[in-house]
DNA sequence: TCAGCGTTTTAACCTAGGTTAATTACCTCG
DNA sequence: CGAGGTAATTAACCTAGGTTAAAACGCTGA
């Protein structure tokens, strides 16, 4: 079965206003979401109260909290709508069961997971090998569009630095 | 078809001595490897000549360079045997084709990719939210076995710090 | 045994980025 | 319009970790 067909048959529309959470770190979650409209940030809340941004998610992307839906553990991060959003919610277990029995769905899942793995490898590379200034330059190069929809505070927390440090970098000053 | 069966039918034995490369950053590569014996490090060589360790790979793990085999681009990292190693080499394209037509293979690939994605998410979390000292403690907790097979230099480069810094951390001194 | 080589430790000094706090620039709403 | 709130900038100071270099600690192999 085609994934689009599956989503039409099994999906449920969900709408969120900007500022609302789709789910929160610590809660249970068993769904997967297809983003039709809007912009989200996935973020971690650390022990010391600091907030770090895991990723930004926009139209066409898929939202899921792997450890939550697979291991049935509490969500490891929170998901917040930065813009008014429209999604389609699909029960993960049910989709997964269908995937195990349907080659076409299976192909779709494979492709998505490969894309995800590649994205995460790239991010691993950037944290491992590049300094904050270079990471910022790469972000500007590869997703210039995103930058206009996101606050500089969130960009900083995505790069793994503070807003103060990002401001310094932008203006070519040293610490 | 069962993955084990597939590997038996299509795999080729490969043996490496410690210190030999399975492939090198920049080269082309179209295979996937199942590690039967040995220990490897996957590492990046950065512009400034520095070496950073992407991951360690041991018995039971699978080796692949996603961008190389999927996008047919040069390898993004190098793979070095730290111990004498025995692997089975499988042509990626051929396995992938079979996967697209075989539900059982497909399930195996899905499971592997999910495991990979989870591993990379965990690493992303650690770089984003934890300092070097905490990353080191977590490593000791979660893979105490690995530490004994690996040089402290490599552990440091895996944690994203220098060997000097790791020595300081171990002995509770500040910079 | 010792020479030679890689790994680890130590020390002195340096720098990217963190912290705190004050200032300024925008918004939005009443 | 002005008040209040968030986002961005700036400055002063601090710290984790980098850099360089020198010693100490293994090894392994002749």
mmCIF file of C-alpha atoms (C1' of nucleotides) in Angstrom:
data_model
loop_
_atom_site.group_PDB
_atom_site.id
_atom_site.type_symbol
_atom_site.label_atom_id
_atom_site.label_comp_id
_atom_site.label_asym_id
_atom_site.label_seq_id
_atom_site.Cartn_x
_atom_site.Cartn_y
_atom_site.Cartn_z
ATOM 1 C CA UNK A 1 0.000 0.000 0.000
ATOM 2 C CA UNK A 2 1.113 3.517 -0.787
ATOM 3 C CA UNK A 3 2.040 5.553 2.274
ATOM 4 C CA UNK A 4 -0.213 8.406 1.184
ATOM 5 C CA UNK A 5 -3.120 6.021 0.950
ATOM 6 C CA UNK A 6 -2.280 4.625 4.360
ATOM 7 C CA UNK A 7 -2.221 8.063 5.912
ATOM 8 C CA UNK A 8 -5.537 8.987 4.302
ATOM 9 C CA UNK A 9 -7.142 5.860 5.688
ATOM 10 C CA UNK A 10 -5.584 5.805 9.143
ATOM 11 C CA UNK A 11 -4.503 9.375 9.875
ATOM 12 C CA UNK A 12 -6.203 11.927 12.074
ATOM 13 C CA UNK A 13 -5.872 15.660 11.501
ATOM 14 C CA UNK A 14 -4.216 17.635 14.279
ATOM 15 C CA UNK A 15 -3.901 21.405 14.404
ATOM 16 C CA UNK A 16 -1.715 23.407 16.745
ATOM 17 C CA UNK A 17 -1.340 27.100 17.415
ATOM 18 C CA UNK A 18 2.119 28.605 17.619
ATOM 19 C CA UNK A 19 3.440 28.089 21.132
ATOM 20 C CA UNK A 20 1.604 24.819 21.739
ATOM 21 C CA UNK A 21 3.345 21.539 22.456
ATOM 22 C CA UNK A 22 2.755 18.416 20.404
ATOM 23 C CA UNK A 23 4.283 16.392 23.224
ATOM 24 C CA UNK A 24 6.535 17.015 26.181
ATOM 25 C CA UNK A 25 9.694 15.385 27.460
ATOM 26 C CA UNK A 26 8.716 12.776 30.047
ATOM 27 C CA UNK A 27 5.274 12.040 28.635
ATOM 28 C CA UNK A 28 4.374 8.832 26.847
ATOM 29 C CA UNK A 29 3.809 8.989 23.118
ATOM 30 C CA UNK A 30 2.804 6.346 20.597
ATOM 31 C CA UNK A 31 2.219 8.298 17.430
ATOM 32 C CA UNK A 32 4.055 9.489 14.387
ATOM 33 C CA UNK A 33 3.165 12.783 12.705
ATOM 34 C CA UNK A 34 3.372 14.005 9.147
ATOM 35 C CA UNK A 35 3.852 17.756 8.971
ATOM 36 C CA UNK A 36 1.653 19.400 6.341
ATOM 37 C CA UNK A 37 2.111 22.959 7.527
ATOM 38 C CA UNK A 38 4.089 24.773 10.164
ATOM 39 C CA UNK A 39 7.456 24.769 11.871
ATOM 40 C CA UNK A 40 8.504 22.917 15.010
ATOM 41 C CA UNK A 41 11.461 22.738 17.285
ATOM 42 C CA UNK A 42 12.434 19.548 19.065
ATOM 43 C CA UNK A 43 14.340 20.383 22.214
ATOM 44 C CA UNK A 44 15.912 18.850 25.274
ATOM 45 C CA UNK A 45 15.461 20.236 28.757
ATOM 46 C CA UNK A 46 18.669 19.492 30.657
ATOM 47 C CA UNK A 47 19.069 18.786 34.371
ATOM 48 C CA UNK A 48 20.357 22.322 34.975
ATOM 49 C CA UNK A 49 17.256 23.799 33.333
ATOM 50 C CA UNK A 50 19.029 24.717 30.122
ATOM 51 C CA UNK A 51 17.234 24.192 26.831
ATOM 52 C CA UNK A 52 19.064 22.774 23.787
ATOM 53 C CA UNK A 53 17.526 22.381 20.347
ATOM 54 C CA UNK A 54 17.740 18.952 18.779
ATOM 55 C CA UNK A 55 16.229 19.868 15.430
ATOM 56 C CA UNK A 56 13.806 21.980 13.467
ATOM 57 C CA UNK A 57 11.021 20.238 11.620
ATOM 58 C CA UNK A 58 8.996 21.708 8.774
ATOM 59 C CA UNK A 59 6.540 20.908 5.990
ATOM 60 C CA UNK A 60 7.103 17.485 4.479
ATOM 61 C CA UNK A 61 9.032 16.187 7.460
ATOM 62 C CA UNK A 62 7.992 13.409 9.785
ATOM 63 C CA UNK A 63 7.959 13.760 13.558
ATOM 64 C CA UNK A 64 8.644 10.870 15.880
ATOM 65 C CA UNK A 65 10.328 10.169 19.174
ATOM 66 C CA UNK A 66 12.096 6.897 18.452
ATOM 67 C CA UNK A 67 12.788 5.751 22.005
ATOM 68 C CA UNK A 68 9.263 6.679 23.041
ATOM 69 C CA UNK A 69 7.419 4.771 20.352
ATOM 70 C CA UNK A 70 9.831 1.838 20.102
ATOM 71 C CA UNK A 71 10.947 1.237 23.613
ATOM 72 C CA UNK A 72 7.726 2.576 25.142
ATOM 73 C CA UNK A 73 9.768 4.909 27.265
ATOM 74 C CA UNK A 74 8.906 8.499 28.155
ATOM 75 C CA UNK A 75 9.721 11.052 25.465
ATOM 76 C CA UNK A 76 13.351 12.095 25.499
ATOM 77 C CA UNK A 77 12.577 15.567 24.154
ATOM 78 C CA UNK A 78 9.735 18.050 23.746
ATOM 79 C CA UNK A 79 8.128 19.240 20.562
ATOM 80 C CA UNK A 80 6.898 22.791 20.252
ATOM 81 C CA UNK A 81 5.096 24.506 17.366
ATOM 82 C CA UNK A 82 6.854 27.742 16.416
ATOM 83 C CA UNK A 83 4.201 28.530 13.814
ATOM 84 C CA UNK A 84 0.545 27.531 13.470
ATOM 85 C CA UNK A 85 0.681 23.930 12.331
ATOM 86 C CA UNK A 86 -1.335 21.238 10.587
ATOM 87 C CA UNK A 87 -0.324 17.602 10.986
ATOM 88 C CA UNK A 88 -1.631 14.144 10.405
ATOM 89 C CA UNK A 89 -1.289 11.783 13.334
ATOM 90 C CA UNK A 90 -0.804 8.057 12.783
ATOM 91 C CA UNK A 91 -0.583 5.375 15.435
ATOM 92 C CA UNK A 92 2.942 4.071 15.332
ATOM 93 C CA UNK A 93 2.380 0.447 16.318
ATOM 94 C CA UNK A 94 -0.294 0.009 13.734
ATOM 95 C CA UNK A 95 1.803 1.585 10.976
ATOM 96 C CA UNK A 96 4.753 -0.541 12.017
ATOM 97 C CA UNK A 97 2.673 -3.712 11.862
ATOM 98 C CA UNK A 98 1.512 -2.839 8.379
ATOM 99 C CA UNK A 99 5.089 -2.057 7.416
ATOM 100 C CA UNK A 100 6.201 -5.532 8.403
ATOM 101 C CA UNK A 101 3.661 -7.017 5.997
ATOM 102 C CA UNK A 102 3.718 -4.596 3.111
ATOM 103 C CA UNK A 103 6.675 -4.132 0.801
ATOM 104 C CA UNK A 104 5.660 -0.715 -0.437
ATOM 105 C CA UNK A 105 5.217 0.696 3.064
ATOM 106 C CA UNK A 106 8.429 -0.993 4.017
ATOM 107 C CA UNK A 107 10.291 0.784 1.233
ATOM 108 C CA UNK A 108 8.945 4.092 2.385
ATOM 109 C CA UNK A 109 10.097 3.418 5.939
ATOM 110 C CA UNK A 110 13.533 2.328 4.748
ATOM 111 C CA UNK A 111 13.963 5.492 2.729
ATOM 112 C CA UNK A 112 12.862 7.673 5.636
ATOM 113 C CA UNK A 113 15.170 5.968 8.087
ATOM 114 C CA UNK A 114 18.132 6.221 5.765
ATOM 115 C CA UNK A 115 17.467 9.924 5.312
ATOM 116 C CA UNK A 116 17.246 10.315 9.078
ATOM 117 C CA UNK A 117 20.456 8.393 9.690
ATOM 118 C CA UNK A 118 22.298 10.527 7.154
ATOM 119 C CA UNK A 119 21.036 13.722 8.747
ATOM 120 C CA UNK A 120 22.182 12.577 12.171
ATOM 121 C CA UNK A 121 25.582 11.511 10.842
ATOM 122 C CA UNK A 122 26.069 14.937 9.373
ATOM 123 C CA UNK A 123 25.223 16.546 12.711
ATOM 124 C CA UNK A 124 27.569 14.187 14.516
ATOM 125 C CA UNK A 125 30.304 15.237 12.114
ATOM 126 C CA UNK A 126 29.642 18.904 12.724
ATOM 127 C CA UNK A 127 29.793 18.609 16.509
ATOM 128 C CA UNK A 128 32.870 16.439 16.370
ATOM 129 C CA UNK A 129 34.943 18.305 13.797
ATOM 130 C CA UNK A 130 33.751 21.892 13.472
ATOM 131 C CA UNK A 131 33.836 24.875 15.813
ATOM 132 C CA UNK A 132 30.744 26.985 16.476
ATOM 133 C CA UNK A 133 31.630 29.616 13.879
ATOM 134 C CA UNK A 134 31.957 27.025 11.132
ATOM 135 C CA UNK A 135 28.774 25.260 12.205
ATOM 136 C CA UNK A 136 26.946 28.562 11.907
ATOM 137 C CA UNK A 137 28.355 29.195 8.432
ATOM 138 C CA UNK A 138 27.332 25.736 7.288
ATOM 139 C CA UNK A 139 23.826 26.279 8.601
ATOM 140 C CA UNK A 140 23.575 29.549 6.678
ATOM 141 C CA UNK A 141 24.738 27.792 3.540
ATOM 142 C CA UNK A 142 22.552 24.717 3.778
ATOM 143 C CA UNK A 143 19.298 26.130 5.203
ATOM 144 C CA UNK A 144 19.249 29.874 4.613
ATOM 145 C CA UNK A 145 15.450 29.712 4.473
ATOM 146 C CA UNK A 146 15.166 28.340 8.018
ATOM 147 C CA UNK A 147 17.127 31.212 9.518
ATOM 148 C CA UNK A 148 14.392 33.689 8.694
ATOM 149 C CA UNK A 149 11.691 31.708 10.425
ATOM 150 C CA UNK A 150 13.637 31.095 13.613
ATOM 151 C CA UNK A 151 14.732 33.239 16.482
ATOM 152 C CA UNK A 152 18.444 33.768 16.948
ATOM 153 C CA UNK A 153 18.133 32.312 20.436
ATOM 154 C CA UNK A 154 16.906 29.041 19.004
ATOM 155 C CA UNK A 155 19.586 28.980 16.330
ATOM 156 C CA UNK A 156 22.210 29.348 19.043
ATOM 157 C CA UNK A 157 20.743 26.533 21.103
ATOM 158 C CA UNK A 158 20.643 24.394 17.987
ATOM 159 C CA UNK A 159 24.324 25.068 17.352
ATOM 160 C CA UNK A 160 25.124 24.096 20.924
ATOM 161 C CA UNK A 161 26.160 27.598 22.041
ATOM 162 C CA UNK A 162 24.512 30.477 23.916
ATOM 163 C CA UNK A 163 22.687 33.371 22.256
ATOM 164 C CA UNK A 164 25.439 35.659 23.526
ATOM 165 C CA UNK A 165 28.084 33.597 21.768
ATOM 166 C CA UNK A 166 26.126 33.555 18.516
ATOM 167 C CA UNK A 167 25.769 37.314 18.581
ATOM 168 C CA UNK A 168 29.535 37.596 19.012
ATOM 169 C CA UNK A 169 30.142 35.248 16.104
ATOM 170 C CA UNK A 170 27.781 37.174 13.844
ATOM 171 C CA UNK A 171 29.597 40.412 14.568
ATOM 172 C CA UNK A 172 33.063 38.966 14.248
ATOM 173 C CA UNK A 173 34.091 39.624 17.831
ATOM 174 C CA UNK A 174 36.055 37.225 20.043
ATOM 175 C CA UNK A 175 35.087 36.195 23.602
ATOM 176 C CA UNK B 1 14.943 -14.705 2.848
ATOM 177 C CA UNK B 2 16.745 -14.754 6.164
ATOM 178 C CA UNK B 3 19.633 -12.285 6.371
ATOM 179 C CA UNK B 4 21.993 -15.009 7.561
ATOM 180 C CA UNK B 5 21.101 -17.096 4.562
ATOM 181 C CA UNK B 6 21.613 -14.115 2.283
ATOM 182 C CA UNK B 7 25.044 -13.450 3.739
ATOM 183 C CA UNK B 8 26.047 -17.094 3.370
ATOM 184 C CA UNK B 9 25.037 -17.073 -0.266
ATOM 185 C CA UNK B 10 26.322 -13.654 -1.286
ATOM 186 C CA UNK B 11 29.015 -12.761 1.232
ATOM 187 C CA UNK B 12 32.770 -12.894 0.795
ATOM 188 C CA UNK B 13 35.164 -13.415 3.696
ATOM 189 C CA UNK B 14 37.569 -10.575 4.392
ATOM 190 C CA UNK B 15 40.375 -10.668 6.940
ATOM 191 C CA UNK B 16 42.388 -7.732 8.189
ATOM 192 C CA UNK B 17 45.412 -7.409 10.419
ATOM 193 C CA UNK B 18 45.420 -4.816 13.164
ATOM 194 C CA UNK B 19 46.479 -1.501 11.686
ATOM 195 C CA UNK B 20 44.998 -2.145 8.252
ATOM 196 C CA UNK B 21 42.285 0.000 6.701
ATOM 197 C CA UNK B 22 39.008 -1.436 5.452
ATOM 198 C CA UNK B 23 38.476 1.748 3.464
ATOM 199 C CA UNK B 24 39.746 5.278 3.521
ATOM 200 C CA UNK B 25 38.090 8.684 3.512
ATOM 201 C CA UNK B 26 37.890 9.896 -0.098
ATOM 202 C CA UNK B 27 37.790 6.466 -1.689
ATOM 203 C CA UNK B 28 34.709 4.957 -3.310
ATOM 204 C CA UNK B 29 33.004 2.106 -1.523
ATOM 205 C CA UNK B 30 29.984 0.023 -2.421
ATOM 206 C CA UNK B 31 29.930 -2.679 0.209
ATOM 207 C CA UNK B 32 28.492 -3.376 3.599
ATOM 208 C CA UNK B 33 30.392 -5.483 6.148
ATOM 209 C CA UNK B 34 29.293 -7.771 8.943
ATOM 210 C CA UNK B 35 31.875 -7.913 11.717
ATOM 211 C CA UNK B 36 32.468 -11.428 12.970
ATOM 212 C CA UNK B 37 35.643 -10.723 14.891
ATOM 213 C CA UNK B 38 37.749 -7.711 15.738
ATOM 214 C CA UNK B 39 37.472 -4.071 16.683
ATOM 215 C CA UNK B 40 37.407 -1.050 14.369
ATOM 216 C CA UNK B 41 37.452 2.675 14.662
ATOM 217 C CA UNK B 42 35.656 4.897 12.184
ATOM 218 C CA UNK B 43 37.324 8.295 12.079
ATOM 219 C CA UNK B 44 37.282 11.619 10.307
ATOM 220 C CA UNK B 45 40.384 13.367 9.097
ATOM 221 C CA UNK B 46 39.705 17.104 9.343
ATOM 222 C CA UNK B 47 41.082 19.873 7.137
ATOM 223 C CA UNK B 48 43.617 20.864 9.795
ATOM 224 C CA UNK B 49 44.933 17.307 9.934
ATOM 225 C CA UNK B 50 43.233 16.475 13.205
ATOM 226 C CA UNK B 51 41.681 13.053 13.648
ATOM 227 C CA UNK B 52 38.301 12.620 15.346
ATOM 228 C CA UNK B 53 36.682 9.277 16.098
ATOM 229 C CA UNK B 54 33.136 8.792 14.822
ATOM 230 C CA UNK B 55 32.554 5.403 16.400
ATOM 231 C CA UNK B 56 33.942 2.073 17.490
ATOM 232 C CA UNK B 57 32.622 -1.056 15.820
ATOM 233 C CA UNK B 58 32.911 -4.581 17.201
ATOM 234 C CA UNK B 59 31.654 -8.155 16.817
ATOM 235 C CA UNK B 60 28.039 -8.337 15.713
ATOM 236 C CA UNK B 61 27.982 -4.789 14.340
ATOM 237 C CA UNK B 62 27.534 -3.793 10.735
ATOM 238 C CA UNK B 63 29.873 -1.422 8.933
ATOM 239 C CA UNK B 64 28.718 0.895 6.208
ATOM 240 C CA UNK B 65 29.379 4.363 4.910
ATOM 241 C CA UNK B 66 25.880 5.595 4.129
ATOM 242 C CA UNK B 67 26.716 8.520 1.887
ATOM 243 C CA UNK B 68 29.255 6.436 0.016
ATOM 244 C CA UNK B 69 27.000 3.508 -0.812
ATOM 245 C CA UNK B 70 23.765 5.487 -1.263
ATOM 246 C CA UNK B 71 24.843 8.672 -2.903
ATOM 247 C CA UNK B 72 27.832 7.077 -4.603
ATOM 248 C CA UNK B 73 30.033 9.736 -3.119
ATOM 249 C CA UNK B 74 33.552 9.271 -1.743
ATOM 250 C CA UNK B 75 33.723 7.875 1.789
ATOM 251 C CA UNK B 76 33.214 10.535 4.419
ATOM 252 C CA UNK B 77 35.382 8.706 6.951
ATOM 253 C CA UNK B 78 38.066 6.035 7.237
ATOM 254 C CA UNK B 79 37.799 2.643 8.828
ATOM 255 C CA UNK B 80 40.758 1.125 10.622
ATOM 256 C CA UNK B 81 41.118 -2.274 12.286
ATOM 257 C CA UNK B 82 42.409 -1.910 15.849
ATOM 258 C CA UNK B 83 42.551 -5.676 16.279
ATOM 259 C CA UNK B 84 42.898 -8.568 13.828
ATOM 260 C CA UNK B 85 39.505 -8.799 12.183
ATOM 261 C CA UNK B 86 37.249 -11.156 10.278
ATOM 262 C CA UNK B 87 34.357 -9.744 8.269
ATOM 263 C CA UNK B 88 31.895 -10.751 5.620
ATOM 264 C CA UNK B 89 31.582 -8.349 2.717
ATOM 265 C CA UNK B 90 28.296 -7.942 0.866
ATOM 266 C CA UNK B 91 27.645 -5.771 -2.160
ATOM 267 C CA UNK B 92 25.332 -3.044 -1.021
ATOM 268 C CA UNK B 93 23.333 -2.429 -4.201
ATOM 269 C CA UNK B 94 22.561 -6.069 -4.572
ATOM 270 C CA UNK B 95 21.475 -6.433 -0.949
ATOM 271 C CA UNK B 96 19.381 -3.299 -1.256
ATOM 272 C CA UNK B 97 17.652 -4.628 -4.375
ATOM 273 C CA UNK B 98 16.821 -7.852 -2.610
ATOM 274 C CA UNK B 99 15.587 -5.863 0.368
ATOM 275 C CA UNK B 100 13.119 -3.997 -1.796
ATOM 276 C CA UNK B 101 11.592 -7.297 -2.875
ATOM 277 C CA UNK B 102 11.816 -9.386 0.263
ATOM 278 C CA UNK B 103 9.839 -8.699 3.409
ATOM 279 C CA UNK B 104 12.102 -10.634 5.717
ATOM 280 C CA UNK B 105 15.246 -8.866 4.542
ATOM 281 C CA UNK B 106 13.340 -5.635 4.698
ATOM 282 C CA UNK B 107 12.483 -6.214 8.344
ATOM 283 C CA UNK B 108 16.101 -6.853 9.140
ATOM 284 C CA UNK B 109 17.128 -3.613 7.444
ATOM 285 C CA UNK B 110 14.420 -1.659 9.253
ATOM 286 C CA UNK B 111 15.538 -2.993 12.607
ATOM 287 C CA UNK B 112 19.181 -2.189 11.867
ATOM 288 C CA UNK B 113 18.404 1.324 10.727
ATOM 289 C CA UNK B 114 16.249 2.042 13.742
ATOM 290 C CA UNK B 115 19.048 0.850 16.020
ATOM 291 C CA UNK B 116 21.483 3.069 14.149
ATOM 292 C CA UNK B 117 19.209 6.099 14.327
ATOM 293 C CA UNK B 118 18.768 5.621 18.069
ATOM 294 C CA UNK B 119 22.507 5.358 18.583
ATOM 295 C CA UNK B 120 23.109 8.542 16.653
ATOM 296 C CA UNK B 121 20.351 10.363 18.521
ATOM 297 C CA UNK B 122 21.952 9.427 21.794
ATOM 298 C CA UNK B 123 25.293 10.775 20.599
ATOM 299 C CA UNK B 124 23.666 13.972 19.381
ATOM 300 C CA UNK B 125 22.153 14.370 22.832
ATOM 301 C CA UNK B 126 25.494 13.874 24.521
ATOM 302 C CA UNK B 127 27.294 16.465 22.394
ATOM 303 C CA UNK B 128 24.462 18.933 22.737
ATOM 304 C CA UNK B 129 23.735 18.638 26.439
ATOM 305 C CA UNK B 130 26.701 17.166 28.291
ATOM 306 C CA UNK B 131 30.201 18.424 29.021
ATOM 307 C CA UNK B 132 33.265 16.290 28.338
ATOM 308 C CA UNK B 133 33.524 15.006 31.906
ATOM 309 C CA UNK B 134 29.945 13.755 31.893
ATOM 310 C CA UNK B 135 30.346 12.230 28.422
ATOM 311 C CA UNK B 136 33.341 10.298 29.731
ATOM 312 C CA UNK B 137 31.409 9.053 32.762
ATOM 313 C CA UNK B 138 28.535 7.907 30.570
ATOM 314 C CA UNK B 139 30.934 6.050 28.319
ATOM 315 C CA UNK B 140 32.446 4.269 31.310
ATOM 316 C CA UNK B 141 28.981 3.312 32.482
ATOM 317 C CA UNK B 142 27.585 2.152 29.177
ATOM 318 C CA UNK B 143 30.598 0.449 27.556
ATOM 319 C CA UNK B 144 33.117 -0.356 30.274
ATOM 320 C CA UNK B 145 34.289 -3.313 28.173
ATOM 321 C CA UNK B 146 35.288 -1.098 25.234
ATOM 322 C CA UNK B 147 37.572 1.053 27.362
ATOM 323 C CA UNK B 148 39.985 -1.806 27.910
ATOM 324 C CA UNK B 149 40.396 -2.518 24.226
ATOM 325 C CA UNK B 150 40.995 1.070 23.197
ATOM 326 C CA UNK B 151 43.800 3.512 23.674
ATOM 327 C CA UNK B 152 43.112 6.593 25.774
ATOM 328 C CA UNK B 153 44.029 8.726 22.790
ATOM 329 C CA UNK B 154 41.209 7.232 20.786
ATOM 330 C CA UNK B 155 38.735 7.545 23.622
ATOM 331 C CA UNK B 156 39.543 11.241 23.851
ATOM 332 C CA UNK B 157 39.077 11.743 20.125
ATOM 333 C CA UNK B 158 35.790 9.892 20.362
ATOM 334 C CA UNK B 159 34.614 12.198 23.137
ATOM 335 C CA UNK B 160 35.563 15.217 21.045
ATOM 336 C CA UNK B 161 38.439 16.349 23.258
ATOM 337 C CA UNK B 162 42.235 16.003 23.223
ATOM 338 C CA UNK B 163 44.159 13.250 24.983
ATOM 339 C CA UNK B 164 45.605 15.909 27.282
ATOM 340 C CA UNK B 165 42.133 16.995 28.339
ATOM 341 C CA UNK B 166 41.029 13.425 28.975
ATOM 342 C CA UNK B 167 44.035 12.781 31.178
ATOM 343 C CA UNK B 168 43.128 15.878 33.187
ATOM 344 C CA UNK B 169 39.531 14.721 33.553
ATOM 345 C CA UNK B 170 40.594 11.277 34.718
ATOM 346 C CA UNK B 171 42.787 12.776 37.420
ATOM 347 C CA UNK B 172 40.253 15.345 38.523
ATOM 348 C CA UNK B 173 42.360 18.366 37.609
ATOM 349 C CA UNK B 174 41.047 21.507 35.940
ATOM 350 C CA UNK B 175 42.573 23.152 32.869
ATOM 351 C "C1'" DT C 1 69.687 -5.884 28.934
ATOM 352 C "C1'" DC C 2 68.657 -1.588 26.704
ATOM 353 C "C1'" DA C 3 67.218 1.303 22.595
ATOM 354 C "C1'" DG C 4 63.340 3.061 20.499
ATOM 355 C "C1'" DC C 5 58.693 4.247 20.081
ATOM 356 C "C1'" DG C 6 54.094 5.125 21.279
ATOM 357 C "C1'" DT C 7 51.017 6.370 25.241
ATOM 358 C "C1'" DT C 8 50.066 8.923 29.256
ATOM 359 C "C1'" DT C 9 50.916 12.534 32.449
ATOM 360 C "C1'" DT C 10 52.185 17.226 33.948
ATOM 361 C "C1'" DA C 11 52.839 21.951 33.622
ATOM 362 C "C1'" DA C 12 52.443 26.744 31.652
ATOM 363 C "C1'" DC C 13 50.055 29.363 28.937
ATOM 364 C "C1'" DC C 14 46.143 30.547 25.553
ATOM 365 C "C1'" DT C 15 41.383 30.939 23.531
ATOM 366 C "C1'" DA C 16 36.595 29.873 22.453
ATOM 367 C "C1'" DG C 17 32.766 30.134 24.507
ATOM 368 C "C1'" DG C 18 29.971 30.589 29.112
ATOM 369 C "C1'" DT C 19 27.920 33.799 32.693
ATOM 370 C "C1'" DT C 20 25.886 37.825 34.380
ATOM 371 C "C1'" DA C 21 24.091 41.936 33.826
ATOM 372 C "C1'" DA C 22 23.075 46.182 31.732
ATOM 373 C "C1'" DT C 23 21.480 48.437 27.318
ATOM 374 C "C1'" DT C 24 19.081 48.726 23.246
ATOM 375 C "C1'" DA C 25 15.836 47.370 19.750
ATOM 376 C "C1'" DC C 26 11.483 45.502 18.505
ATOM 377 C "C1'" DC C 27 6.751 44.040 19.144
ATOM 378 C "C1'" DT C 28 2.248 43.838 20.532
ATOM 379 C "C1'" DC C 29 -1.526 45.113 23.085
ATOM 380 C "C1'" DG C 30 -4.396 48.337 25.720
ATOM 381 C "C1'" DC D 1 0.707 56.832 22.028
ATOM 382 C "C1'" DG D 2 3.222 54.395 25.920
ATOM 383 C "C1'" DA D 3 3.913 50.106 28.970
ATOM 384 C "C1'" DG D 4 5.547 45.671 29.219
ATOM 385 C "C1'" DG D 5 7.828 41.732 27.246
ATOM 386 C "C1'" DT D 6 10.932 39.282 24.402
ATOM 387 C "C1'" DA D 7 15.022 39.257 21.423
ATOM 388 C "C1'" DA D 8 19.535 40.945 20.382
ATOM 389 C "C1'" DT D 9 23.714 43.346 21.555
ATOM 390 C "C1'" DT D 10 27.613 44.710 24.387
ATOM 391 C "C1'" DA D 11 30.898 44.536 28.015
ATOM 392 C "C1'" DA D 12 33.557 42.479 31.947
ATOM 393 C "C1'" DC D 13 34.904 38.631 33.797
ATOM 394 C "C1'" DC D 14 35.363 33.363 34.218
ATOM 395 C "C1'" DT D 15 36.274 28.448 32.917
ATOM 396 C "C1'" DA D 16 36.605 24.262 30.191
ATOM 397 C "C1'" DG D 17 39.309 22.670 27.199
ATOM 398 C "C1'" DG D 18 43.169 23.511 23.500
ATOM 399 C "C1'" DT D 19 48.288 23.898 22.544
ATOM 400 C "C1'" DT D 20 52.997 22.998 23.155
ATOM 401 C "C1'" DA D 21 56.499 20.846 25.137
ATOM 402 C "C1'" DA D 22 58.789 18.128 28.360
ATOM 403 C "C1'" DA D 23 58.946 14.229 31.342
ATOM 404 C "C1'" DA D 24 57.483 9.537 32.759
ATOM 405 C "C1'" DC D 25 55.809 5.150 31.643
ATOM 406 C "C1'" DG D 26 55.235 1.425 29.440
ATOM 407 C "C1'" DC D 27 56.097 -1.753 25.567
ATOM 408 C "C1'" DT D 28 58.476 -4.696 22.095
ATOM 409 C "C1'" DG D 29 62.253 -6.390 19.717
ATOM 410 C "C1'" DA D 30 67.439 -6.851 18.859
#
